[in-house]
Coordinates of C-alpha atoms and ligand atoms in Angstrom, one line a residue:
Chain T
M1 CA 80.2 79.8 63.3
K2 CA 81.7 83.2 64.0
R3 CA 85.2 81.7 63.9
W4 CA 84.8 81.3 60.2
I5 CA 83.8 84.8 59.3
L6 CA 87.0 86.7 60.1
P7 CA 89.4 84.3 58.3
T8 CA 87.2 84.2 55.3
L9 CA 87.1 88.0 55.1
C10 CA 90.8 88.2 55.5
F11 CA 91.4 85.7 52.6
L12 CA 88.9 87.6 50.4
A13 CA 90.6 90.9 51.2
F14 CA 94.0 89.3 50.4
L15 CA 92.7 88.1 47.0
A16 CA 91.2 91.4 46.2
L17 CA 94.4 93.2 47.1
W18 CA 96.4 90.7 44.9
E19 CA 93.9 91.2 42.0
W20 CA 94.1 95.0 42.3
L21 CA 97.9 95.0 42.5
V22 CA 98.2 92.9 39.4
R23 CA 95.6 95.1 37.5
A24 CA 97.4 98.2 38.6
G25 CA 100.4 96.8 36.7
T26 CA 102.7 96.5 39.7
W27 CA 104.4 93.4 38.2
S28 CA 104.6 91.8 34.8
R29 CA 101.6 89.7 34.3
V30 CA 103.8 86.9 33.0
L31 CA 105.6 86.7 36.4
V32 CA 102.6 87.2 38.6
P33 CA 99.2 86.1 37.4
S34 CA 96.0 87.5 39.0
P35 CA 93.8 85.3 41.1
L36 CA 91.3 85.3 38.3
D37 CA 93.9 83.9 36.0
V38 CA 94.6 81.1 38.4
G39 CA 90.9 80.5 38.7
A40 CA 90.7 80.3 34.9
Y41 CA 93.5 77.8 34.8
F42 CA 91.6 75.6 37.2
V43 CA 88.5 75.7 35.0
T44 CA 90.4 74.7 31.9
A45 CA 92.5 72.1 33.7
F46 CA 89.4 70.4 35.1
R47 CA 87.6 70.7 31.8
E48 CA 90.5 69.2 29.9
G49 CA 91.0 66.6 32.6
T50 CA 94.7 67.2 33.2
L51 CA 94.5 67.9 37.0
W52 CA 92.6 64.9 38.4
P53 CA 94.9 62.3 36.9
A54 CA 97.9 64.1 38.2
I55 CA 96.4 64.3 41.7
Y56 CA 95.6 60.6 41.5
V57 CA 99.1 59.7 40.4
T58 CA 100.7 61.7 43.2
M59 CA 98.3 60.6 45.9
K60 CA 98.8 57.0 44.9
R61 CA 102.5 57.3 45.2
L62 CA 102.3 59.1 48.5
V63 CA 99.7 56.9 50.1
L64 CA 101.2 53.6 49.1
G65 CA 104.7 54.6 49.9
Y66 CA 103.6 56.0 53.2
A67 CA 101.7 52.9 54.0
V68 CA 104.7 50.8 53.4
G69 CA 106.8 53.2 55.5
L70 CA 104.3 52.8 58.4
A71 CA 104.0 49.1 58.0
A72 CA 107.8 48.7 58.2
G73 CA 108.5 51.6 60.6
L74 CA 106.2 50.7 63.4
P75 CA 107.4 47.1 63.9
L76 CA 111.0 48.1 63.3
G77 CA 110.6 50.8 66.0
L78 CA 109.2 48.3 68.4
L79 CA 112.0 45.8 67.7
N80 CA 114.6 48.5 68.0
A81 CA 113.4 49.4 71.4
R82 CA 113.3 45.7 72.4
F83 CA 116.6 44.4 71.2
K84 CA 119.9 46.1 72.1
V85 CA 121.6 44.6 69.0
L86 CA 119.2 46.4 66.7
E87 CA 119.5 49.6 68.7
D88 CA 123.3 49.6 68.2
T89 CA 123.1 48.7 64.5
L90 CA 119.9 49.6 62.7
G91 CA 119.1 52.3 65.2
V92 CA 122.3 54.2 64.4
V93 CA 121.7 53.8 60.6
A94 CA 118.2 55.0 61.0
L95 CA 119.3 58.1 63.0
G96 CA 121.8 58.9 60.2
L97 CA 119.4 58.3 57.3
Q98 CA 116.7 60.3 59.0
T99 CA 118.9 63.4 58.6
L100 CA 119.3 62.7 54.9
P101 CA 116.7 64.5 52.8
S102 CA 115.1 61.7 51.1
V103 CA 115.3 63.3 47.6
C104 CA 119.0 62.5 47.9
W105 CA 118.0 58.9 47.2
A106 CA 116.7 60.0 43.8
P107 CA 120.0 59.4 41.8
L108 CA 120.4 55.9 43.4
A109 CA 116.7 55.1 42.9
L110 CA 117.0 56.0 39.2
L111 CA 120.0 53.8 38.8
W112 CA 118.4 50.9 40.6
F113 CA 114.9 51.0 39.4
G114 CA 115.1 53.2 36.3
Q115 CA 112.4 55.8 35.5
T116 CA 109.7 53.7 37.1
E117 CA 107.0 54.0 39.8
T118 CA 109.2 51.8 42.0
A119 CA 111.8 54.6 42.1
M120 CA 109.1 57.0 43.3
F121 CA 107.8 54.6 45.9
F122 CA 111.3 54.0 47.1
I123 CA 111.9 57.7 47.7
V124 CA 108.6 58.1 49.5
I125 CA 109.3 55.1 51.7
M126 CA 112.8 56.4 52.6
G127 CA 111.2 59.7 53.5
S128 CA 108.7 58.2 56.0
L129 CA 110.3 55.0 57.3
W130 CA 113.0 56.4 59.5
S131 CA 111.0 59.0 61.3
V132 CA 108.2 56.6 62.0
M133 CA 110.7 54.0 63.2
L134 CA 112.6 56.4 65.4
A135 CA 109.4 58.0 66.9
T136 CA 108.0 54.5 67.7
D137 CA 111.3 53.6 69.3
N138 CA 111.4 56.8 71.3
G139 CA 107.8 56.4 72.3
V140 CA 108.3 52.9 73.6
R141 CA 111.2 54.0 75.7
N142 CA 109.0 56.7 77.2
V143 CA 106.2 54.4 78.4
P144 CA 106.4 54.2 82.2
P145 CA 107.5 50.7 83.1
I146 CA 104.7 50.5 85.7
Y147 CA 102.1 50.1 83.0
A148 CA 103.8 46.9 81.7
R149 CA 104.2 45.7 85.3
A150 CA 100.5 46.3 86.1
A151 CA 99.5 44.5 82.9
R152 CA 101.7 41.5 83.7
T153 CA 100.0 41.1 87.1
M154 CA 96.7 41.0 85.2
G155 CA 98.0 38.1 83.1
S156 CA 99.3 40.0 80.1
R157 CA 102.3 38.4 78.4
G158 CA 104.7 38.9 75.6
L159 CA 103.0 40.0 72.4
H160 CA 99.8 41.0 74.2
T161 CA 101.8 43.4 76.4
W162 CA 103.5 44.9 73.4
L163 CA 100.3 45.4 71.4
R164 CA 97.9 46.4 74.2
V165 CA 100.2 48.3 76.6
I166 CA 103.5 49.4 75.1
L167 CA 102.1 50.4 71.7
P168 CA 99.1 52.4 73.0
G169 CA 101.2 53.8 75.8
S170 CA 103.6 55.2 73.2
L171 CA 100.9 56.5 71.0
P172 CA 101.5 60.3 71.6
F173 CA 105.0 59.9 70.3
V174 CA 104.1 57.5 67.6
V175 CA 101.5 59.8 66.1
S176 CA 103.8 62.8 66.1
G177 CA 106.4 60.6 64.3
M178 CA 103.7 59.5 61.8
K179 CA 103.0 63.1 61.2
Q180 CA 106.6 63.9 60.6
G181 CA 106.9 60.9 58.4
W182 CA 104.0 62.1 56.3
A183 CA 105.5 65.6 55.9
F184 CA 108.9 64.1 54.9
A185 CA 107.3 61.8 52.4
W186 CA 105.2 64.6 50.9
R187 CA 108.2 66.9 50.5
S188 CA 110.4 64.3 49.1
L189 CA 107.8 63.1 46.6
M190 CA 107.3 66.7 45.3
A191 CA 111.0 67.2 44.9
A192 CA 111.3 63.9 43.1
E193 CA 108.4 64.6 40.8
I194 CA 109.9 67.9 39.8
F195 CA 113.3 66.3 39.3
I196 CA 112.4 63.0 37.6
A197 CA 110.0 62.4 34.7
I198 CA 108.3 59.1 34.9
P199 CA 106.8 57.9 31.6
T200 CA 104.0 55.9 33.3
G201 CA 102.3 59.0 34.8
S202 CA 102.8 62.6 35.6
G203 CA 102.0 63.8 39.1
L204 CA 101.6 67.3 40.5
G205 CA 105.3 67.9 40.6
T206 CA 105.6 67.1 36.9
L207 CA 102.8 69.6 36.1
L208 CA 104.6 72.2 38.2
H209 CA 107.8 71.5 36.2
Y210 CA 105.9 71.8 32.9
G211 CA 104.3 75.1 34.1
R212 CA 107.7 76.5 34.6
E213 CA 108.9 75.3 31.2
L214 CA 105.9 76.8 29.5
N215 CA 106.2 80.0 31.5
A216 CA 102.6 79.4 32.6
M217 CA 102.7 81.0 36.0
D218 CA 98.9 80.6 36.5
Q219 CA 99.5 76.8 36.3
V220 CA 102.5 77.0 38.7
I221 CA 100.6 78.9 41.3
G222 CA 97.5 76.8 40.7
I223 CA 99.4 73.5 41.3
M224 CA 101.1 75.0 44.4
L225 CA 97.7 75.8 45.7
V226 CA 96.6 72.2 45.1
I227 CA 99.6 70.9 46.9
V228 CA 98.9 73.2 49.9
I229 CA 95.3 72.1 50.0
I230 CA 96.2 68.4 49.9
G231 CA 98.6 69.0 52.8
L232 CA 95.9 70.8 54.8
L233 CA 93.3 68.2 54.1
A234 CA 95.7 65.4 55.1
D235 CA 96.3 67.1 58.4
K236 CA 92.6 67.8 59.1
I237 CA 91.3 64.4 58.0
L238 CA 94.1 62.0 58.9
F239 CA 95.8 63.5 61.9
S240 CA 93.6 66.0 63.6
P241 CA 91.0 63.4 64.8
V242 CA 93.7 61.2 66.2
E243 CA 95.4 64.1 67.9
R244 CA 92.1 65.2 69.4
F245 CA 91.6 61.7 70.8
L246 CA 95.0 61.7 72.3
H247 CA 94.6 65.1 73.9
R248 CA 91.3 64.1 75.3
R249 CA 92.5 60.8 76.7
W250 CA 95.8 62.0 78.1
G251 CA 94.4 65.4 79.2
T252 CA 97.1 67.3 77.3
S253 CA 94.9 69.9 75.7
K254 CA 94.1 73.1 77.4
Chain V
M1 CA 94.6 7.2 115.4
T2 CA 96.0 9.9 113.2
T3 CA 99.7 10.2 112.6
I4 CA 101.5 13.4 112.7
Q5 CA 101.8 13.2 108.9
D6 CA 98.1 13.1 108.5
E7 CA 97.7 16.0 110.9
L8 CA 100.3 18.0 109.0
Q9 CA 98.5 17.3 105.7
N10 CA 95.2 18.4 107.2
L11 CA 96.6 21.7 108.3
P12 CA 95.3 24.6 106.2
P13 CA 98.0 25.2 103.6
E14 CA 100.1 28.3 103.9
K15 CA 98.9 30.6 101.1
L16 CA 102.1 32.5 100.8
V17 CA 105.5 31.5 102.2
V18 CA 108.3 34.0 102.1
E19 CA 111.6 32.2 103.0
G20 CA 114.7 34.1 103.8
V21 CA 114.3 36.7 101.1
S22 CA 117.1 39.2 100.6
K23 CA 117.4 41.8 98.0
W24 CA 120.0 44.3 97.0
F25 CA 119.7 47.2 94.6
R26 CA 122.9 48.0 92.9
T27 CA 122.9 51.5 91.5
R28 CA 125.7 53.7 90.3
R29 CA 125.5 55.7 93.6
A30 CA 125.1 52.9 96.1
N31 CA 124.4 49.3 96.9
V32 CA 121.1 49.4 98.8
H33 CA 120.4 46.4 101.0
A34 CA 116.6 46.6 100.6
L35 CA 115.6 43.3 102.3
D36 CA 117.5 41.2 104.7
N37 CA 116.5 37.6 105.3
V38 CA 112.8 38.3 105.4
S39 CA 110.5 35.3 106.2
L40 CA 106.8 35.6 106.4
N41 CA 104.0 33.0 106.3
V42 CA 100.5 34.1 105.3
K43 CA 97.6 31.7 105.7
E44 CA 94.7 31.3 103.3
G45 CA 92.2 34.0 104.0
E46 CA 94.5 36.0 106.3
F47 CA 94.7 39.8 106.3
V48 CA 98.2 40.8 107.0
C49 CA 99.3 44.4 107.3
L50 CA 102.9 45.5 106.8
V51 CA 104.0 48.8 108.5
G52 CA 107.4 50.4 108.5
A53 CA 109.2 53.6 107.8
S54 CA 109.6 54.9 104.3
G55 CA 112.3 53.1 102.4
C56 CA 112.4 49.9 104.5
G57 CA 111.5 47.6 101.6
K58 CA 107.8 47.1 101.9
S59 CA 107.1 47.8 98.2
T60 CA 110.1 45.6 97.2
L61 CA 108.7 42.7 99.2
L62 CA 105.3 43.1 97.6
N63 CA 106.9 43.2 94.2
I64 CA 108.8 40.0 94.9
I65 CA 105.7 38.3 96.1
A66 CA 103.9 39.5 93.0
G67 CA 106.6 37.9 90.9
L68 CA 107.6 41.2 89.4
E69 CA 111.0 41.1 90.9
T70 CA 113.3 38.2 91.8
P71 CA 114.9 37.9 95.2
D72 CA 118.7 37.7 95.3
R73 CA 118.4 35.1 98.1
G74 CA 115.5 33.0 99.4
Q75 CA 112.3 32.2 97.7
V76 CA 108.5 32.8 97.7
L77 CA 106.0 30.0 97.5
A78 CA 102.4 30.6 96.6
D79 CA 100.1 27.6 97.3
G80 CA 103.3 25.6 97.7
K81 CA 104.6 26.5 94.3
L82 CA 107.7 28.5 93.6
V83 CA 106.9 32.0 92.4
T84 CA 108.8 32.7 89.2
G85 CA 106.7 35.4 87.6
P86 CA 103.5 37.3 88.0
G87 CA 100.2 35.4 88.1
R88 CA 96.6 36.5 87.9
E89 CA 95.8 34.9 91.2
R90 CA 98.1 37.4 92.9
M91 CA 96.8 40.8 92.0
M92 CA 98.9 43.9 92.8
M93 CA 97.6 47.3 93.6
F94 CA 100.5 49.7 93.2
Q95 CA 101.5 52.7 95.3
E96 CA 100.9 54.9 92.2
S97 CA 97.6 54.0 90.6
A98 CA 99.2 52.7 87.4
L99 CA 95.9 53.1 85.5
F100 CA 96.3 53.1 81.7
P101 CA 95.7 56.6 80.3
W102 CA 94.8 55.4 76.8
L103 CA 91.7 53.6 78.2
D104 CA 88.7 55.0 79.9
V105 CA 87.7 53.9 83.4
M106 CA 85.6 51.0 82.0
G107 CA 88.4 50.0 79.6
N108 CA 90.8 49.8 82.5
L109 CA 88.5 47.5 84.4
M110 CA 88.0 45.4 81.4
F111 CA 91.7 45.0 80.7
G112 CA 92.2 42.3 83.3
L113 CA 88.8 40.7 82.7
K114 CA 89.5 40.3 79.0
L115 CA 92.5 38.3 79.9
K116 CA 90.4 35.9 81.9
P117 CA 89.2 33.0 79.8
K118 CA 85.7 31.6 79.8
L119 CA 83.9 34.9 80.3
T120 CA 81.4 36.2 77.9
R121 CA 81.4 39.9 77.0
K122 CA 78.2 40.5 78.9
E123 CA 79.6 38.8 82.0
R124 CA 82.7 40.9 81.9
R125 CA 80.7 44.1 81.7
R126 CA 78.5 43.0 84.5
V127 CA 81.5 42.2 86.7
A128 CA 83.2 45.5 85.8
M129 CA 80.0 47.4 86.6
F130 CA 79.7 45.6 89.9
Y131 CA 83.1 46.7 91.1
L132 CA 82.7 50.2 89.8
Q133 CA 79.5 50.5 91.8
L134 CA 81.4 49.1 94.8
V135 CA 83.9 51.9 94.7
G136 CA 81.1 54.3 93.9
L137 CA 82.3 55.4 90.5
E138 CA 79.7 54.0 88.1
K139 CA 78.9 57.5 86.9
F140 CA 82.5 57.8 85.7
M141 CA 82.7 54.7 83.6
D142 CA 83.3 56.7 80.4
A143 CA 85.7 59.2 82.0
S144 CA 89.3 59.5 81.0
I145 CA 91.8 58.7 83.7
H146 CA 93.2 62.3 83.8
E147 CA 89.7 63.5 84.7
L148 CA 89.7 61.7 88.0
S149 CA 91.0 63.0 91.3
G150 CA 93.8 61.2 93.0
G151 CA 91.4 59.4 95.3
M152 CA 89.1 58.4 92.5
K153 CA 92.1 57.0 90.6
Q154 CA 92.9 54.8 93.6
R155 CA 89.4 53.6 93.8
V156 CA 89.4 52.7 90.1
A157 CA 92.7 50.9 90.7
L158 CA 91.1 49.0 93.6
A159 CA 88.1 48.0 91.4
R160 CA 90.5 46.9 88.6
A161 CA 92.5 44.7 91.0
L162 CA 89.3 43.2 92.5
A163 CA 87.5 42.6 89.2
P164 CA 89.4 39.4 88.0
N165 CA 88.6 38.0 91.5
P166 CA 92.2 37.1 92.5
R167 CA 92.7 34.9 95.5
V168 CA 95.5 37.1 96.8
L169 CA 95.5 40.8 96.9
L170 CA 98.8 42.7 97.3
M171 CA 98.0 46.3 98.2
D172 CA 100.7 48.9 98.4
E173 CA 99.5 51.9 100.4
P174 CA 96.3 52.0 98.4
F175 CA 94.5 54.5 100.5
A176 CA 97.3 57.0 101.2
A177 CA 95.9 59.6 98.9
L178 CA 92.3 59.4 100.0
D179 CA 90.3 61.7 102.3
A180 CA 89.4 60.3 105.7
L181 CA 85.7 59.8 104.9
T182 CA 86.3 57.8 101.7
R183 CA 89.0 55.9 103.4
E184 CA 86.7 54.9 106.2
Q185 CA 84.0 53.8 103.7
L186 CA 86.6 51.7 101.9
Y187 CA 87.8 50.1 105.2
G188 CA 84.3 48.8 105.5
D189 CA 84.2 47.7 101.9
I190 CA 87.5 45.9 101.9
Q191 CA 86.7 44.1 105.1
E192 CA 83.4 43.0 103.6
I193 CA 85.0 41.8 100.4
W194 CA 87.7 40.0 102.4
E195 CA 85.2 38.2 104.6
K196 CA 82.7 37.3 101.9
R197 CA 85.2 36.1 99.3
R198 CA 87.8 34.8 101.8
K199 CA 90.6 36.6 100.1
T200 CA 94.2 36.6 101.3
I201 CA 95.4 40.2 101.6
L202 CA 98.8 41.7 102.1
F203 CA 98.4 45.3 102.9
V204 CA 101.2 47.9 103.1
T205 CA 100.5 51.1 105.0
H206 CA 102.2 53.9 106.9
N207 CA 99.1 54.4 109.0
V208 CA 99.4 52.3 112.1
R209 CA 95.7 52.8 113.0
E210 CA 94.7 51.6 109.5
A211 CA 96.9 48.5 110.0
A212 CA 95.3 47.7 113.3
C213 CA 91.8 48.3 111.9
L214 CA 92.3 46.0 108.9
G215 CA 94.8 43.3 109.8
D216 CA 94.6 40.0 111.6
R217 CA 98.3 40.5 112.0
V218 CA 100.4 43.6 111.8
V219 CA 104.0 43.0 110.8
L220 CA 106.6 45.6 111.7
F221 CA 109.5 46.4 109.3
S222 CA 112.6 48.3 110.2
P223 CA 114.9 49.9 107.6
H224 CA 118.6 49.6 106.6
P225 CA 118.4 46.8 105.8
G226 CA 114.7 46.0 105.7
Q227 CA 113.9 43.4 108.3
I228 CA 110.8 42.1 110.0
K229 CA 111.2 43.0 113.7
E230 CA 107.9 42.2 115.4
E231 CA 104.4 41.0 114.8
F232 CA 101.2 41.9 116.5
S233 CA 98.0 39.8 116.4
I234 CA 94.9 41.9 116.4
D235 CA 92.2 39.7 117.9
L236 CA 89.4 42.3 117.8
P237 CA 85.9 41.3 116.4
R238 CA 85.0 42.5 112.9
P239 CA 83.8 44.7 111.4
R240 CA 86.1 47.0 113.2
D241 CA 85.6 50.7 113.6
I242 CA 88.8 52.7 113.1
N243 CA 87.8 55.1 115.9
S244 CA 87.2 52.5 118.6
V245 CA 89.0 52.6 121.9
E246 CA 90.2 49.0 121.8
L247 CA 91.8 49.7 118.5
A248 CA 93.6 52.7 119.8
K249 CA 95.3 50.5 122.4
F250 CA 96.7 48.3 119.7
S251 CA 97.8 51.2 117.6
T252 CA 99.6 52.9 120.5
S253 CA 101.6 49.8 121.3
I254 CA 102.5 49.3 117.6
T255 CA 103.5 52.9 117.3
R256 CA 105.7 52.6 120.3
A257 CA 107.4 49.5 118.9
L258 CA 107.9 51.2 115.6
K259 CA 109.6 54.1 117.2
Y260 CA 111.8 51.9 119.3
H261 CA 113.0 49.9 116.3
L262 CA 113.6 53.1 114.3
R263 CA 115.8 54.5 117.0
K264 CA 117.5 51.2 117.4
S265 CA 118.3 50.9 113.7
A266 CA 119.7 54.5 113.9
G267 CA 122.0 53.3 116.7
E268 CA 120.5 55.3 119.5
V269 CA 119.5 52.4 121.6
D270 CA 121.6 49.5 122.8
E271 CA 120.5 45.9 122.5
Ligands
ATP301 N1 114.5 49.9 91.4 C1 115.2 50.3 92.4 N2 116.5 50.7 92.2 C2 117.3 51.0 93.2 N3 117.0 51.1 94.5 C3 115.7 50.8 94.8 C4 114.8 50.4 93.7 N4 113.6 50.1 94.3 C5 113.8 50.3 95.6 N5 115.0 50.7 95.9 C6 115.6 51.0 97.2 O1 115.2 50.0 98.1 C7 114.8 50.5 99.3 C8 113.4 50.0 99.6 O2 112.5 50.6 98.8 P1 110.9 50.3 98.8 O3 110.3 51.0 97.7 O4 110.7 48.9 98.9 O5 110.5 51.0 100.2 P2 109.1 51.2 100.9 O6 109.2 50.5 102.2 O7 108.0 50.7 100.0 O8 109.0 52.7 101.1 P3 107.7 53.7 101.0 O9 107.0 53.4 102.3 O10 108.3 55.1 101.0 O11 106.9 53.3 99.8 C9 114.9 52.0 99.3 O12 116.0 52.4 100.0 C10 115.0 52.3 97.8 O13 115.8 53.4 97.6
MG302 MG1 106.5 51.7 98.9

């Protein structure tokens, strides 16, 4: 309980200071809105119903794209660790593409798919696929061979060994790769949404872009806040439980 | 009248036959001759101990018998059939415990049991509990592997190897990390399991006394290259007490032979 009190007080103090500085006229109110302005924006945005649809559109793109990235990245990583041919071909390509910020795919995606949801998905997938794949590959290579040997003496073979020994054995690496993939996907989606307008739906990035065009800094800051909160929630809900489990099992936490 | 053929057929089958096995490890640094023309027969239900200095190829031989490694020359037969890969009926207990860190203690025991067909979930759990109790760790069934001490890990590994009820147990220095008391208790347990279930056990150890206490036969290895040099039959009644005087006689003569072969392989003694 006590752990919550101090951070809450700090945040409140920060908001108060911010509000006071704005009221004291330190900056132009057009450039820096006060926390109350941002709060007012949220109230109207929710009442007019502009924020929820944007959150929905963005989350749908992110979750679906990420799911595809995972679904392809995990098996590709396993195969990459298993077959030398893949390691020398796809592995090198993946290593290269991982360094490419995935918003760089935007021009190509627009040419290929037009201003469609597919283009967005494509960018998100490119953001997560390679990190997940390379992390899985690396994780598999780091599983001590004795685990697979022990499993084989107990009658485990082929696919069973891969799914029940190699994959769980590489989990600490795979999960950190999944986390990185998530972060990359999130970043590239935001960049793409600011950069590309898609007629079928406006996400958070689009609202951010509109906020700038309308000089509505309360909206800009409000949307940024939403983006931060989504990132935090994803971390706490998706990854923290898994990481806690890993730390408990492997004994890596202090 | 029985012919010699009939007599041969009625002989108890050799459980394990190691025929002229040689193994080299080629690394960038060197070409290690790990095993040189090793032959060894183990009868059904026999308890054979392998002793020898570090690096003389004991683990390698066990791995080959388990089917985890292939010999460069020679072959291994189990129940008269050529060993080409690992099989459940030859369970290996590794020098390092090789427990799976992503599973808890119970999960580790269940791993091998789940791979055995024709067992219900309940039966599996019952078998797992039985062996956990045998090694005295039933309180730790939910524990993660990293929460166990080195000795406890070895006991879980022992339980995991025993649980699927293999006919042959290949044990690679399983008790090296244990304290003397636990070890003595496990000597009793392993002899009991061996006698009750008529298992065939191949047991690697550095501890000559341990070998004399457990084995029907003690096989001496010498290094560079790994060869079998001598065998001792231990015809003491069971269960044996590791601290008994009769046992001490055996272990003294085995130790003497071990030292002799070590000096010889180092070139200090003439043939
Ligand atoms: N995978 C490997 N690659 C290269 N050399 C190996 C490998 N495994 C074993 N060796 C070499 O083969 C020899 C025999 O090794 P082995 O592990 O069988 O010895 P050991 O008798 O079990 O020793 P210890 O009692 O210390 O466990 C050693 O010289 C070792 O260096
Ligand atoms: Mg060894």
